[in-house]
Coordinates of C-alpha atoms in Angstrom, one line a residue:
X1423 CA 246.1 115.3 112.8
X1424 CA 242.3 115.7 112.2
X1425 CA 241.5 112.7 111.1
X1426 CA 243.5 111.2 114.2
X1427 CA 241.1 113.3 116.2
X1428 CA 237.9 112.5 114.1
X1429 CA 239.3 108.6 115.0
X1430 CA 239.6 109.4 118.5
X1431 CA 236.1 110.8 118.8
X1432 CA 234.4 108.4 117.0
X1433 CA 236.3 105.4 118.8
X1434 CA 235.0 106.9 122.2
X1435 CA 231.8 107.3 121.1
X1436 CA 231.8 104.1 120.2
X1437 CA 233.2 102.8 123.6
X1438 CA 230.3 105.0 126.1
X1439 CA 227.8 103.4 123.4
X1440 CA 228.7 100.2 123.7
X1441 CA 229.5 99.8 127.5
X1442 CA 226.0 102.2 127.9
X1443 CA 224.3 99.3 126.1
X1444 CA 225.8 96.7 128.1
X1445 CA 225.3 98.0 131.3
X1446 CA 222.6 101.3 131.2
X1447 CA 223.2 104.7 131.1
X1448 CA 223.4 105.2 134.5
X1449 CA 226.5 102.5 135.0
X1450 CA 228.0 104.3 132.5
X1451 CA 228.4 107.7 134.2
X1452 CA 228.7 105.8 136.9
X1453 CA 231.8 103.8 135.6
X1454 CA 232.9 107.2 134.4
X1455 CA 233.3 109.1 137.7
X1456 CA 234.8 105.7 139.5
X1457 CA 237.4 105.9 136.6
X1458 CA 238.2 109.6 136.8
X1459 CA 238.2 109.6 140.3
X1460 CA 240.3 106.4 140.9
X1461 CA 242.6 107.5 137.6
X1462 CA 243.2 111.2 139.6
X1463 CA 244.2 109.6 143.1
X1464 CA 246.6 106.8 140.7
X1465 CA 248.2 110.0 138.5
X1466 CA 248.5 111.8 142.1
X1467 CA 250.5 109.0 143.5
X1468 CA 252.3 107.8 141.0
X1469 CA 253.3 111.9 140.3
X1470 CA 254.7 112.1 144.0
X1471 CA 256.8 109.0 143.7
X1472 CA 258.4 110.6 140.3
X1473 CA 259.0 113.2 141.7
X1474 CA 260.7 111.9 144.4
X1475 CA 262.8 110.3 142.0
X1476 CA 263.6 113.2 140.7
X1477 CA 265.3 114.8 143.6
X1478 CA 267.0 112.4 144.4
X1479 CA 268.6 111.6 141.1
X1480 CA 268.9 115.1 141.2
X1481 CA 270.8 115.6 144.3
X1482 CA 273.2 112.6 142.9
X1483 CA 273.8 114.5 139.9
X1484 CA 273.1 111.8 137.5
X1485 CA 270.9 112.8 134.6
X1486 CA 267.1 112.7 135.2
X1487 CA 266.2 111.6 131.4
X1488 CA 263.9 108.8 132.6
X1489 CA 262.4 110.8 135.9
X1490 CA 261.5 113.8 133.7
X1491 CA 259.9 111.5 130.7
X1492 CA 258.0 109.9 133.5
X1493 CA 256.4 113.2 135.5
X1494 CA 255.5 114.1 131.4
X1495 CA 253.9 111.0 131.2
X1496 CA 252.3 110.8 134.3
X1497 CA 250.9 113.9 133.8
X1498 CA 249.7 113.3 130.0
X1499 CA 247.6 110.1 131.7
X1500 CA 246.4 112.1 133.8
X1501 CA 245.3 114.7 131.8
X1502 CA 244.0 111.5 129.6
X1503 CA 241.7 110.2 132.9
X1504 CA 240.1 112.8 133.8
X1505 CA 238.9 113.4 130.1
X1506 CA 235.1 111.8 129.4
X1507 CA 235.2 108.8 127.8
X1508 CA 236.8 104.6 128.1
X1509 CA 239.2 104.9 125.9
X1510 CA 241.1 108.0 127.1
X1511 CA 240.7 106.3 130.3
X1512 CA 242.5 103.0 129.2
X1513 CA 244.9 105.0 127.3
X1514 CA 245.7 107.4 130.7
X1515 CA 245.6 104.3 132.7
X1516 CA 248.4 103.2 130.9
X1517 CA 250.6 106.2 130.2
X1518 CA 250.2 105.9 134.6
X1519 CA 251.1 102.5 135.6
X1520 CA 254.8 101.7 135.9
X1521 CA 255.4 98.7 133.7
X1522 CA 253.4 100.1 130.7
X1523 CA 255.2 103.8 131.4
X1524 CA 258.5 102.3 130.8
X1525 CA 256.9 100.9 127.4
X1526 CA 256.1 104.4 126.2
X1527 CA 259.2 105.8 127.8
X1528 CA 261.2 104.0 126.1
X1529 CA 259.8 104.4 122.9
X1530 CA 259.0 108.0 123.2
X1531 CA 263.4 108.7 124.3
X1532 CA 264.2 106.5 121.2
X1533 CA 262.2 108.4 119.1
X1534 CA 263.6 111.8 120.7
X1535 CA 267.3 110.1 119.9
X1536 CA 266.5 109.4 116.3
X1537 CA 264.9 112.8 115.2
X1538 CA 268.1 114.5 117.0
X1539 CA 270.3 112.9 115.1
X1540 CA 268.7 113.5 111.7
X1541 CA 267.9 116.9 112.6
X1542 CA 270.1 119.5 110.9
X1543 CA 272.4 121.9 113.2
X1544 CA 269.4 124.3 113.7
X1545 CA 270.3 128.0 114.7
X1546 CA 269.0 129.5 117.0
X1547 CA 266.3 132.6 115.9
X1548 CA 268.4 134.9 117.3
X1549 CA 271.7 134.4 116.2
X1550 CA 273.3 137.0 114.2
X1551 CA 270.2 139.2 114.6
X1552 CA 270.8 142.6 116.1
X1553 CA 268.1 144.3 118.3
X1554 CA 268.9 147.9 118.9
X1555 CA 266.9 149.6 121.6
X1556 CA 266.6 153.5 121.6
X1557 CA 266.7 154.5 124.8
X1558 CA 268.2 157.0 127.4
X1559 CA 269.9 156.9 131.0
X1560 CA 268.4 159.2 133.2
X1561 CA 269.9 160.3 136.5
X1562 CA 268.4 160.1 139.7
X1563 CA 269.2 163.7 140.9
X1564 CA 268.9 165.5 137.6
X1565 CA 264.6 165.9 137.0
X1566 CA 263.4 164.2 133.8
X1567 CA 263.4 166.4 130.8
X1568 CA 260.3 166.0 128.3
X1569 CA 261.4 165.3 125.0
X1570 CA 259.2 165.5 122.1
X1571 CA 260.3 162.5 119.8
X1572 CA 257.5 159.5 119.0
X1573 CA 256.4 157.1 121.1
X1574 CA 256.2 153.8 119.9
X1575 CA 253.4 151.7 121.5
X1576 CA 252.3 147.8 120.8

């Protein structure tokens, strides 16, 4: 995982250097804010049309496998856009736009599908565990007795 980020940071360094050099420093902050800006209002609309989608595949009561992946999506891009640099841009641009979405949707629900199936039945944490919790009931009308046993704080 580091040396995908060490990749990432390098390949938009890279990217800011190379558009800087092409079109000056201040095109490039320039081109920067037009992208995050433009990239936030795209990942706003395309967020209210999924969830539309949502509800109403939700008020059908068909499963919302591809509505939910989508909003995840959406949101990742966005998330991606309004990072600095070009290629987080071009990568949130895409995780946004419809046609490319269903790309990554698809691939990302097979993937899901494949490590479910080779997963082992996984139980959960807190199966056949017991917690036992010391307490007492205290009634309203009877006043509440100090008892001198240990507290237990953290």
């Amino acid at each position: 995982m580091a040396v995908v980020f060490l990749l990432y940071v390098v390949a938009e360094v890279a990217a800011v250097w190379a558009v800087s050099s092409a079109i000056g420093f201040f095109g490039t902050i320039g081109l920067l804010l037009a992208g995050a800006f433009l990239g936030s209002w795209l990942a706003r609309r395309e967020g209210g049309k999924a969830a539309r989608a949502f509800m109403e595949t939700a008020r059908s009561g068909r499963s919302a496998h591809n509505e939910v992946t989508d909003g995840m999506l959406i949101g990742l891009g966005g998330l991606l856009i309004m990072l600095p640099g070009f290629v987080s841009d071009v990568v949130g641009l895409l995780l946004i736009l419809p046609p490319t979405r269903g790309v990554f949707r698809r691939s990302w629900l097979r993937r899901i599908e494949k490590r479910a199936r080779s997963a082992p039945n996984v139980r959960s944490p807190f199966q056949g565990n017991v917690i036992v919790v010391d307490s007492e009931v205290v009634e309203p009308d009877e006043p509440a007795k100090p008892k001198n046993h240990p507290v237990i704080e953290g």
